[in-house]
């Protein structure tokens, strides 16, 4: 039976560190603020945004919430972002994705000032990550690295397989594992003989978004299995991994909920703190 990688515990540890540093800045008269923009009615996004707001408050970070109608135009959204770019008490800006289909996500991301782009989604921040010279790391992949570090799981020299190639998780995850000298393979919907590849993984990260996608026959004995999936089956939150059967084989596994999810928000808080520090250095 595998050891559970407890994202809640790792998260609590990181959030406590962020909170202490926010208090230290506050003692110097520097406040830390995050603007969170939600457009439309996506139910999952509403929950994520509410969780982000609560986590900010607990860490002493001021959260500014902007809830915009589904019919908001791209121009209106970008106008709000430009106002927030210029606002000194806003150190970070996060626009929750996905956006309604009539809004071009890349144009919106490009409007966020790179030093306030706490998701690390804009082209210049992605480029800085590629070359290893960055202020912020993308929240979910960085949260996974934090979990591996917390449990002392070595990445160097390991076969790391990432399933999924999204800009938010798969691609940056591959880059961060590569920075740590992992040997990285990225699989996706067109990959042939997926199980042959995943069975070689010492560290397997699944970011597919399909419940029950990773089965025991796809996992090597002794592997570390990281489940990024956030799926609902019969209203119940579950990941991509068939937890019970894979837990019999893997050495370490993240649960859903309570694995990667809480880490995403913790890294967001860390990035917002970093943004505030950078903006007050000048
Ligand atoms: N939608 C799903 N995950 C994320 C995230 O990390 N940041 C933003 N902005 N939107 C998301």
PDB file of C-alpha atoms and ligand atoms in Angstrom:
ATOM      1  CA  UNK A   1       0.000   0.000   0.000  1.00  0.00           C
ATOM      2  CA  UNK A   2       1.420   3.383  -0.931  1.00  0.00           C
ATOM      3  CA  UNK A   3       2.174   6.338   1.226  1.00  0.00           C
ATOM      4  CA  UNK A   4      -0.318   9.165   0.756  1.00  0.00           C
ATOM      5  CA  UNK A   5       1.228  12.476  -0.282  1.00  0.00           C
ATOM      6  CA  UNK A   6      -0.768  14.857   1.889  1.00  0.00           C
ATOM      7  CA  UNK A   7      -1.230  18.065  -0.095  1.00  0.00           C
ATOM      8  CA  UNK A   8      -3.171  19.631   2.779  1.00  0.00           C
ATOM      9  CA  UNK A   9      -0.209  19.263   5.146  1.00  0.00           C
ATOM     10  CA  UNK A  10       2.325  20.556   2.599  1.00  0.00           C
ATOM     11  CA  UNK A  11      -0.045  23.365   1.822  1.00  0.00           C
ATOM     12  CA  UNK A  12      -0.529  24.347   5.469  1.00  0.00           C
ATOM     13  CA  UNK A  13       3.256  24.484   5.852  1.00  0.00           C
ATOM     14  CA  UNK A  14       3.694  26.767   2.816  1.00  0.00           C
ATOM     15  CA  UNK A  15       0.736  28.988   3.731  1.00  0.00           C
ATOM     16  CA  UNK A  16       2.128  29.475   7.249  1.00  0.00           C
ATOM     17  CA  UNK A  17       5.452  30.637   5.762  1.00  0.00           C
ATOM     18  CA  UNK A  18       3.668  33.032   3.397  1.00  0.00           C
ATOM     19  CA  UNK A  19       1.545  34.393   6.249  1.00  0.00           C
ATOM     20  CA  UNK A  20       4.627  35.130   8.374  1.00  0.00           C
ATOM     21  CA  UNK A  21       6.264  37.022   5.506  1.00  0.00           C
ATOM     22  CA  UNK A  22       3.048  38.942   4.747  1.00  0.00           C
ATOM     23  CA  UNK A  23       3.010  39.998   8.418  1.00  0.00           C
ATOM     24  CA  UNK A  24       6.655  41.101   8.192  1.00  0.00           C
ATOM     25  CA  UNK A  25       5.863  43.247   5.146  1.00  0.00           C
ATOM     26  CA  UNK A  26       2.793  44.622   6.894  1.00  0.00           C
ATOM     27  CA  UNK A  27       5.004  45.682   9.832  1.00  0.00           C
ATOM     28  CA  UNK A  28       7.031  47.706   7.284  1.00  0.00           C
ATOM     29  CA  UNK A  29       3.826  49.351   6.054  1.00  0.00           C
ATOM     30  CA  UNK A  30       3.615  47.213   2.888  1.00  0.00           C
ATOM     31  CA  UNK A  31       0.319  45.514   2.124  1.00  0.00           C
ATOM     32  CA  UNK A  32      -0.085  42.546  -0.220  1.00  0.00           C
ATOM     33  CA  UNK A  33      -3.087  42.421  -2.573  1.00  0.00           C
ATOM     34  CA  UNK A  34      -4.451  40.048  -5.207  1.00  0.00           C
ATOM     35  CA  UNK A  35      -7.189  40.871  -7.716  1.00  0.00           C
ATOM     36  CA  UNK A  36      -9.225  37.874  -8.848  1.00  0.00           C
ATOM     37  CA  UNK A  37     -11.489  38.241 -11.881  1.00  0.00           C
ATOM     38  CA  UNK A  38     -14.297  35.812 -12.623  1.00  0.00           C
ATOM     39  CA  UNK A  39     -16.279  36.160 -15.850  1.00  0.00           C
ATOM     40  CA  UNK A  40     -19.492  34.206 -16.238  1.00  0.00           C
ATOM     41  CA  UNK A  41     -21.148  31.371 -14.385  1.00  0.00           C
ATOM     42  CA  UNK A  42     -18.796  28.346 -14.635  1.00  0.00           C
ATOM     43  CA  UNK A  43     -19.655  26.475 -11.390  1.00  0.00           C
ATOM     44  CA  UNK A  44     -16.161  24.987 -10.903  1.00  0.00           C
ATOM     45  CA  UNK A  45     -14.558  28.417 -11.442  1.00  0.00           C
ATOM     46  CA  UNK A  46     -16.882  29.945  -8.844  1.00  0.00           C
ATOM     47  CA  UNK A  47     -15.685  27.392  -6.278  1.00  0.00           C
ATOM     48  CA  UNK A  48     -11.995  27.923  -7.171  1.00  0.00           C
ATOM     49  CA  UNK A  49     -12.370  31.708  -6.901  1.00  0.00           C
ATOM     50  CA  UNK A  50     -14.150  31.442  -3.532  1.00  0.00           C
ATOM     51  CA  UNK A  51     -11.343  29.159  -2.276  1.00  0.00           C
ATOM     52  CA  UNK A  52      -8.689  31.606  -3.495  1.00  0.00           C
ATOM     53  CA  UNK A  53     -10.415  34.496  -1.721  1.00  0.00           C
ATOM     54  CA  UNK A  54     -10.655  32.556   1.560  1.00  0.00           C
ATOM     55  CA  UNK A  55      -6.985  31.491   1.344  1.00  0.00           C
ATOM     56  CA  UNK A  56      -5.911  35.117   0.752  1.00  0.00           C
ATOM     57  CA  UNK A  57      -7.816  36.297   3.804  1.00  0.00           C
ATOM     58  CA  UNK A  58      -6.271  33.575   5.981  1.00  0.00           C
ATOM     59  CA  UNK A  59      -2.773  34.554   4.822  1.00  0.00           C
ATOM     60  CA  UNK A  60      -3.365  38.269   5.432  1.00  0.00           C
ATOM     61  CA  UNK A  61      -3.425  39.039   1.691  1.00  0.00           C
ATOM     62  CA  UNK A  62      -6.075  41.524   0.640  1.00  0.00           C
ATOM     63  CA  UNK A  63      -8.274  40.074  -2.091  1.00  0.00           C
ATOM     64  CA  UNK A  64     -10.116  42.239  -4.588  1.00  0.00           C
ATOM     65  CA  UNK A  65     -12.828  40.268  -6.302  1.00  0.00           C
ATOM     66  CA  UNK A  66     -14.334  41.229  -9.662  1.00  0.00           C
ATOM     67  CA  UNK A  67     -17.326  39.207 -10.800  1.00  0.00           C
ATOM     68  CA  UNK A  68     -18.321  40.039 -14.355  1.00  0.00           C
ATOM     69  CA  UNK A  69     -21.316  39.026 -16.396  1.00  0.00           C
ATOM     70  CA  UNK A  70     -21.060  36.222 -19.007  1.00  0.00           C
ATOM     71  CA  UNK A  71     -21.806  38.867 -21.683  1.00  0.00           C
ATOM     72  CA  UNK A  72     -18.760  41.001 -20.734  1.00  0.00           C
ATOM     73  CA  UNK A  73     -16.792  41.950 -23.850  1.00  0.00           C
ATOM     74  CA  UNK A  74     -13.068  41.342 -24.294  1.00  0.00           C
ATOM     75  CA  UNK A  75     -12.579  45.133 -24.400  1.00  0.00           C
ATOM     76  CA  UNK A  76     -14.363  45.606 -21.051  1.00  0.00           C
ATOM     77  CA  UNK A  77     -12.310  42.855 -19.434  1.00  0.00           C
ATOM     78  CA  UNK A  78      -9.038  44.249 -20.782  1.00  0.00           C
ATOM     79  CA  UNK A  79     -10.043  47.751 -19.613  1.00  0.00           C
ATOM     80  CA  UNK A  80     -10.476  46.388 -16.059  1.00  0.00           C
ATOM     81  CA  UNK A  81      -7.079  44.648 -16.244  1.00  0.00           C
ATOM     82  CA  UNK A  82      -5.407  47.891 -17.375  1.00  0.00           C
ATOM     83  CA  UNK A  83      -6.946  49.716 -14.394  1.00  0.00           C
ATOM     84  CA  UNK A  84      -5.641  46.982 -12.058  1.00  0.00           C
ATOM     85  CA  UNK A  85      -2.189  47.077 -13.696  1.00  0.00           C
ATOM     86  CA  UNK A  86      -1.956  50.720 -12.622  1.00  0.00           C
ATOM     87  CA  UNK A  87      -3.321  50.198  -9.095  1.00  0.00           C
ATOM     88  CA  UNK A  88      -0.534  50.126  -6.493  1.00  0.00           C
ATOM     89  CA  UNK A  89      -2.417  48.123  -3.863  1.00  0.00           C
ATOM     90  CA  UNK A  90      -2.914  45.282  -6.389  1.00  0.00           C
ATOM     91  CA  UNK A  91       0.276  43.210  -6.587  1.00  0.00           C
ATOM     92  CA  UNK A  92      -1.145  40.232  -8.455  1.00  0.00           C
ATOM     93  CA  UNK A  93      -3.900  39.828 -11.040  1.00  0.00           C
ATOM     94  CA  UNK A  94      -5.566  36.504 -11.765  1.00  0.00           C
ATOM     95  CA  UNK A  95      -8.255  36.064 -14.388  1.00  0.00           C
ATOM     96  CA  UNK A  96      -9.890  32.694 -13.801  1.00  0.00           C
ATOM     97  CA  UNK A  97      -9.891  30.443 -16.872  1.00  0.00           C
ATOM     98  CA  UNK A  98     -11.724  29.234 -18.872  1.00  0.00           C
ATOM     99  CA  UNK A  99     -13.247  32.460 -20.191  1.00  0.00           C
ATOM    100  CA  UNK A 100     -16.507  32.536 -22.196  1.00  0.00           C
ATOM    101  CA  UNK A 101     -15.837  31.500 -25.816  1.00  0.00           C
ATOM    102  CA  UNK A 102     -16.274  35.010 -27.287  1.00  0.00           C
ATOM    103  CA  UNK A 103     -13.220  36.232 -25.312  1.00  0.00           C
ATOM    104  CA  UNK A 104      -9.715  35.423 -26.549  1.00  0.00           C
ATOM    105  CA  UNK A 105      -7.784  34.074 -23.559  1.00  0.00           C
ATOM    106  CA  UNK A 106      -4.356  34.876 -24.933  1.00  0.00           C
ATOM    107  CA  UNK A 107      -5.287  38.548 -25.507  1.00  0.00           C
ATOM    108  CA  UNK A 108      -6.535  38.787 -21.927  1.00  0.00           C
ATOM    109  CA  UNK A 109      -3.432  37.110 -20.496  1.00  0.00           C
ATOM    110  CA  UNK A 110      -1.250  39.432 -22.595  1.00  0.00           C
ATOM    111  CA  UNK A 111      -2.990  42.468 -21.073  1.00  0.00           C
ATOM    112  CA  UNK A 112      -1.852  41.556 -17.535  1.00  0.00           C
ATOM    113  CA  UNK A 113       1.353  43.310 -16.597  1.00  0.00           C
ATOM    114  CA  UNK A 114       4.072  40.556 -16.414  1.00  0.00           C
ATOM    115  CA  UNK A 115       5.109  41.617 -12.896  1.00  0.00           C
ATOM    116  CA  UNK A 116       1.485  41.106 -11.732  1.00  0.00           C
ATOM    117  CA  UNK A 117       0.951  37.865 -13.695  1.00  0.00           C
ATOM    118  CA  UNK A 118       0.943  35.573 -10.645  1.00  0.00           C
ATOM    119  CA  UNK A 119      -0.287  32.620 -12.738  1.00  0.00           C
ATOM    120  CA  UNK A 120       2.915  32.913 -14.857  1.00  0.00           C
ATOM    121  CA  UNK A 121       0.782  32.527 -17.984  1.00  0.00           C
ATOM    122  CA  UNK A 122       1.992  35.421 -20.157  1.00  0.00           C
ATOM    123  CA  UNK A 123       4.461  34.907 -22.977  1.00  0.00           C
ATOM    124  CA  UNK A 124       7.358  36.661 -21.241  1.00  0.00           C
ATOM    125  CA  UNK A 125       6.890  34.742 -17.979  1.00  0.00           C
ATOM    126  CA  UNK A 126       6.598  31.420 -19.865  1.00  0.00           C
ATOM    127  CA  UNK A 127       9.789  32.332 -21.754  1.00  0.00           C
ATOM    128  CA  UNK A 128      11.576  33.189 -18.513  1.00  0.00           C
ATOM    129  CA  UNK A 129      10.623  29.785 -17.112  1.00  0.00           C
ATOM    130  CA  UNK A 130      12.017  28.092 -20.242  1.00  0.00           C
ATOM    131  CA  UNK A 131      15.422  29.668 -19.662  1.00  0.00           C
ATOM    132  CA  UNK A 132      15.298  29.192 -15.896  1.00  0.00           C
ATOM    133  CA  UNK A 133      15.261  32.915 -14.955  1.00  0.00           C
ATOM    134  CA  UNK A 134      11.898  33.625 -13.343  1.00  0.00           C
ATOM    135  CA  UNK A 135      10.110  35.287 -10.431  1.00  0.00           C
ATOM    136  CA  UNK A 136       6.974  33.160 -10.571  1.00  0.00           C
ATOM    137  CA  UNK A 137       6.376  29.523 -11.376  1.00  0.00           C
ATOM    138  CA  UNK A 138       2.977  28.309 -12.599  1.00  0.00           C
ATOM    139  CA  UNK A 139       0.876  27.371  -9.582  1.00  0.00           C
ATOM    140  CA  UNK A 140      -0.103  23.736 -10.161  1.00  0.00           C
ATOM    141  CA  UNK A 141       3.244  22.403 -11.478  1.00  0.00           C
ATOM    142  CA  UNK A 142       5.172  24.333  -8.815  1.00  0.00           C
ATOM    143  CA  UNK A 143       2.819  22.933  -6.166  1.00  0.00           C
ATOM    144  CA  UNK A 144       3.648  19.411  -7.346  1.00  0.00           C
ATOM    145  CA  UNK A 145       7.383  20.107  -7.060  1.00  0.00           C
ATOM    146  CA  UNK A 146       6.748  21.440  -3.523  1.00  0.00           C
ATOM    147  CA  UNK A 147       5.027  18.147  -2.607  1.00  0.00           C
ATOM    148  CA  UNK A 148       7.908  16.053  -4.022  1.00  0.00           C
ATOM    149  CA  UNK A 149      10.462  18.196  -2.159  1.00  0.00           C
ATOM    150  CA  UNK A 150       8.523  18.051   1.116  1.00  0.00           C
ATOM    151  CA  UNK A 151       8.576  14.236   1.049  1.00  0.00           C
ATOM    152  CA  UNK A 152      12.219  14.110  -0.074  1.00  0.00           C
ATOM    153  CA  UNK A 153      11.377  12.449  -3.393  1.00  0.00           C
ATOM    154  CA  UNK A 154      14.355  12.754  -5.735  1.00  0.00           C
ATOM    155  CA  UNK A 155      13.629  13.904  -9.319  1.00  0.00           C
ATOM    156  CA  UNK A 156      17.154  13.894 -10.764  1.00  0.00           C
ATOM    157  CA  UNK A 157      17.719  11.006 -13.154  1.00  0.00           C
ATOM    158  CA  UNK A 158      14.166   9.693 -12.764  1.00  0.00           C
ATOM    159  CA  UNK A 159      11.908   8.752 -15.660  1.00  0.00           C
ATOM    160  CA  UNK A 160       9.131  11.323 -15.412  1.00  0.00           C
ATOM    161  CA  UNK A 161       6.022  10.883 -17.548  1.00  0.00           C
ATOM    162  CA  UNK A 162       3.449  13.672 -17.817  1.00  0.00           C
ATOM    163  CA  UNK A 163       0.068  12.833 -19.362  1.00  0.00           C
ATOM    164  CA  UNK A 164      -1.444  16.049 -20.756  1.00  0.00           C
ATOM    165  CA  UNK A 165       0.089  18.973 -22.631  1.00  0.00           C
ATOM    166  CA  UNK A 166      -1.962  21.994 -21.530  1.00  0.00           C
ATOM    167  CA  UNK A 167      -0.338  25.392 -21.120  1.00  0.00           C
ATOM    168  CA  UNK A 168      -1.505  25.467 -17.474  1.00  0.00           C
ATOM    169  CA  UNK A 169      -0.232  22.069 -16.314  1.00  0.00           C
ATOM    170  CA  UNK A 170       1.328  19.606 -18.782  1.00  0.00           C
ATOM    171  CA  UNK A 171       3.861  21.785 -20.602  1.00  0.00           C
ATOM    172  CA  UNK A 172       5.135  23.764 -17.591  1.00  0.00           C
ATOM    173  CA  UNK A 173       5.201  20.558 -15.496  1.00  0.00           C
ATOM    174  CA  UNK A 174       7.530  18.978 -18.056  1.00  0.00           C
ATOM    175  CA  UNK A 175       9.765  22.048 -17.905  1.00  0.00           C
ATOM    176  CA  UNK A 176      10.005  22.085 -14.102  1.00  0.00           C
ATOM    177  CA  UNK A 177      10.842  18.366 -13.986  1.00  0.00           C
ATOM    178  CA  UNK A 178      13.491  18.983 -16.629  1.00  0.00           C
ATOM    179  CA  UNK A 179      14.955  21.834 -14.540  1.00  0.00           C
ATOM    180  CA  UNK A 180      15.377  19.257 -11.763  1.00  0.00           C
ATOM    181  CA  UNK A 181      17.217  16.905 -14.144  1.00  0.00           C
ATOM    182  CA  UNK A 182      14.372  14.460 -14.620  1.00  0.00           C
ATOM    183  CA  UNK A 183      14.175  12.561 -17.927  1.00  0.00           C
ATOM    184  CA  UNK A 184      10.821  13.756 -19.163  1.00  0.00           C
ATOM    185  CA  UNK A 185       8.272  12.298 -21.585  1.00  0.00           C
ATOM    186  CA  UNK A 186       5.058  14.175 -22.380  1.00  0.00           C
ATOM    187  CA  UNK A 187       2.100  12.053 -23.510  1.00  0.00           C
ATOM    188  CA  UNK A 188      -1.203  13.282 -24.950  1.00  0.00           C
ATOM    189  CA  UNK A 189      -4.369  12.191 -26.729  1.00  0.00           C
ATOM    190  CA  UNK A 190      -2.454  11.157 -29.877  1.00  0.00           C
ATOM    191  CA  UNK A 191       0.220   9.150 -28.037  1.00  0.00           C
ATOM    192  CA  UNK A 192       0.457   5.529 -29.179  1.00  0.00           C
ATOM    193  CA  UNK A 193       0.880   2.669 -26.691  1.00  0.00           C
ATOM    194  CA  UNK A 194       0.409   4.983 -23.717  1.00  0.00           C
ATOM    195  CA  UNK A 195       0.611   2.212 -21.107  1.00  0.00           C
ATOM    196  CA  UNK A 196       4.024   1.073 -22.437  1.00  0.00           C
ATOM    197  CA  UNK A 197       5.337   4.577 -21.740  1.00  0.00           C
ATOM    198  CA  UNK A 198       3.619   5.159 -18.390  1.00  0.00           C
ATOM    199  CA  UNK A 199       4.807   1.757 -17.126  1.00  0.00           C
ATOM    200  CA  UNK A 200       8.354   3.109 -17.367  1.00  0.00           C
ATOM    201  CA  UNK A 201       7.589   6.125 -15.187  1.00  0.00           C
ATOM    202  CA  UNK A 202       9.272   6.523 -11.808  1.00  0.00           C
ATOM    203  CA  UNK A 203       7.201   9.695 -11.437  1.00  0.00           C
ATOM    204  CA  UNK A 204       3.847   9.717 -13.251  1.00  0.00           C
ATOM    205  CA  UNK A 205       1.826  12.946 -13.432  1.00  0.00           C
ATOM    206  CA  UNK A 206      -1.696  12.692 -14.827  1.00  0.00           C
ATOM    207  CA  UNK A 207      -3.380  15.900 -15.983  1.00  0.00           C
ATOM    208  CA  UNK A 208      -6.023  14.507 -18.306  1.00  0.00           C
ATOM    209  CA  UNK A 209      -9.367  15.428 -16.761  1.00  0.00           C
ATOM    210  CA  UNK A 210     -10.985  11.998 -17.100  1.00  0.00           C
ATOM    211  CA  UNK A 211     -12.070   9.954 -14.087  1.00  0.00           C
ATOM    212  CA  UNK A 212     -10.646   6.433 -14.042  1.00  0.00           C
ATOM    213  CA  UNK A 213      -8.089   7.187 -16.787  1.00  0.00           C
ATOM    214  CA  UNK A 214      -4.987   5.806 -15.027  1.00  0.00           C
ATOM    215  CA  UNK A 215      -5.416   2.145 -14.122  1.00  0.00           C
ATOM    216  CA  UNK A 216      -3.105  -0.190 -12.205  1.00  0.00           C
ATOM    217  CA  UNK A 217      -1.811  -1.885 -15.375  1.00  0.00           C
ATOM    218  CA  UNK A 218      -0.364   1.497 -16.508  1.00  0.00           C
ATOM    219  CA  UNK A 219       1.758   1.980 -13.386  1.00  0.00           C
ATOM    220  CA  UNK A 220       5.194   0.589 -12.482  1.00  0.00           C
ATOM    221  CA  UNK A 221       5.616  -0.997  -9.057  1.00  0.00           C
ATOM    222  CA  UNK A 222       7.134   1.561  -6.690  1.00  0.00           C
ATOM    223  CA  UNK A 223       6.205   4.603  -8.812  1.00  0.00           C
ATOM    224  CA  UNK A 224       5.243   8.037  -7.496  1.00  0.00           C
ATOM    225  CA  UNK A 225       1.788   8.898  -8.868  1.00  0.00           C
ATOM    226  CA  UNK A 226       0.595  12.505  -8.949  1.00  0.00           C
ATOM    227  CA  UNK A 227      -3.066  13.050  -9.808  1.00  0.00           C
ATOM    228  CA  UNK A 228      -3.945  16.527 -11.129  1.00  0.00           C
ATOM    229  CA  UNK A 229      -7.455  15.506 -12.238  1.00  0.00           C
ATOM    230  CA  UNK A 230     -10.469  17.329 -10.767  1.00  0.00           C
ATOM    231  CA  UNK A 231     -13.424  15.378 -12.078  1.00  0.00           C
ATOM    232  CA  UNK A 232     -16.936  14.895 -10.791  1.00  0.00           C
ATOM    233  CA  UNK A 233     -18.636  11.537 -10.949  1.00  0.00           C
ATOM    234  CA  UNK A 234     -22.140  11.435  -9.473  1.00  0.00           C
ATOM    235  CA  UNK A 235     -21.363  14.793  -7.861  1.00  0.00           C
ATOM    236  CA  UNK A 236     -18.301  13.382  -6.084  1.00  0.00           C
ATOM    237  CA  UNK A 237     -14.868  14.945  -6.669  1.00  0.00           C
ATOM    238  CA  UNK A 238     -12.314  12.471  -8.007  1.00  0.00           C
ATOM    239  CA  UNK A 239      -9.033  12.526  -9.912  1.00  0.00           C
ATOM    240  CA  UNK A 240      -7.807  10.787 -13.075  1.00  0.00           C
ATOM    241  CA  UNK A 241      -6.333   7.841 -11.197  1.00  0.00           C
ATOM    242  CA  UNK A 242      -8.183   4.699 -10.045  1.00  0.00           C
ATOM    243  CA  UNK A 243      -6.973   5.383  -6.526  1.00  0.00           C
ATOM    244  CA  UNK A 244      -7.663   2.074  -4.766  1.00  0.00           C
ATOM    245  CA  UNK A 245      -5.983  -0.193  -7.332  1.00  0.00           C
ATOM    246  CA  UNK A 246      -3.055   2.131  -8.111  1.00  0.00           C
ATOM    247  CA  UNK A 247      -2.387   2.658  -4.383  1.00  0.00           C
ATOM    248  CA  UNK A 248      -1.662  -1.101  -4.183  1.00  0.00           C
ATOM    249  CA  UNK A 249       1.243  -0.710  -6.635  1.00  0.00           C
ATOM    250  CA  UNK A 250       2.671   2.789  -6.236  1.00  0.00           C
ATOM    251  CA  UNK A 251       5.064   3.783  -3.435  1.00  0.00           C
ATOM    252  CA  UNK A 252       3.533   7.265  -3.185  1.00  0.00           C
ATOM    253  CA  UNK A 253       0.231   8.686  -4.414  1.00  0.00           C
ATOM    254  CA  UNK A 254      -1.669  11.986  -4.131  1.00  0.00           C
ATOM    255  CA  UNK A 255      -5.357  11.723  -3.188  1.00  0.00           C
ATOM    256  CA  UNK A 256      -8.178  13.775  -4.716  1.00  0.00           C
ATOM    257  CA  UNK A 257      -9.304  15.828  -2.899  1.00  0.00           C
ATOM    258  CA  UNK A 258      -6.432  16.780  -0.595  1.00  0.00           C
ATOM    259  CA  UNK A 259      -3.494  16.266  -2.965  1.00  0.00           C
ATOM    260  CA  UNK A 260      -2.474  18.706  -5.672  1.00  0.00           C
ATOM    261  CA  UNK A 261      -5.568  20.964  -5.385  1.00  0.00           C
ATOM    262  CA  UNK A 262      -4.653  22.821  -2.166  1.00  0.00           C
ATOM    263  CA  UNK A 263      -1.094  23.341  -3.446  1.00  0.00           C
ATOM    264  CA  UNK A 264      -2.240  25.338  -6.475  1.00  0.00           C
ATOM    265  CA  UNK A 265      -3.702  28.002  -4.213  1.00  0.00           C
ATOM    266  CA  UNK A 266      -0.722  27.956  -1.849  1.00  0.00           C
ATOM    267  CA  UNK A 267       1.686  28.690  -4.705  1.00  0.00           C
ATOM    268  CA  UNK A 268      -0.641  31.464  -5.868  1.00  0.00           C
ATOM    269  CA  UNK A 269      -0.268  33.069  -2.417  1.00  0.00           C
ATOM    270  CA  UNK A 270       3.515  32.604  -2.590  1.00  0.00           C
ATOM    271  CA  UNK A 271       3.612  34.228  -6.049  1.00  0.00           C
ATOM    272  CA  UNK A 272       1.499  37.158  -4.853  1.00  0.00           C
ATOM    273  CA  UNK A 273       3.901  37.678  -1.954  1.00  0.00           C
ATOM    274  CA  UNK A 274       6.866  37.546  -4.371  1.00  0.00           C
ATOM    275  CA  UNK A 275       5.119  40.082  -6.630  1.00  0.00           C
ATOM    276  CA  UNK A 276       4.607  42.454  -3.695  1.00  0.00           C
ATOM    277  CA  UNK A 277       8.267  42.141  -2.672  1.00  0.00           C
ATOM    278  CA  UNK A 278       9.508  42.813  -6.232  1.00  0.00           C
ATOM    279  CA  UNK A 279       7.180  45.799  -6.672  1.00  0.00           C
ATOM    280  CA  UNK A 280       8.387  47.325  -3.409  1.00  0.00           C
ATOM    281  CA  UNK A 281      12.089  46.864  -4.192  1.00  0.00           C
ATOM    282  CA  UNK A 282      11.965  49.724  -6.694  1.00  0.00           C
TER     283      UNK A 282
HETATM  284  N1  LIG B   1      -8.269  27.594 -14.303  1.00  0.00           N
HETATM  285  C1  LIG B   1      -7.857  26.387 -13.874  1.00  0.00           C
HETATM  286  N2  LIG B   1      -6.673  26.493 -13.223  1.00  0.00           N
HETATM  287  C2  LIG B   1      -6.338  27.809 -13.250  1.00  0.00           C
HETATM  288  C3  LIG B   1      -5.241  28.538 -12.734  1.00  0.00           C
HETATM  289  O1  LIG B   1      -4.293  27.997 -12.129  1.00  0.00           O
HETATM  290  N3  LIG B   1      -5.281  29.881 -12.949  1.00  0.00           N
HETATM  291  C4  LIG B   1      -6.283  30.486 -13.641  1.00  0.00           C
HETATM  292  N4  LIG B   1      -6.211  31.804 -13.825  1.00  0.00           N
HETATM  293  N5  LIG B   1      -7.315  29.832 -14.136  1.00  0.00           N
HETATM  294  C5  LIG B   1      -7.344  28.498 -13.931  1.00  0.00           C
END
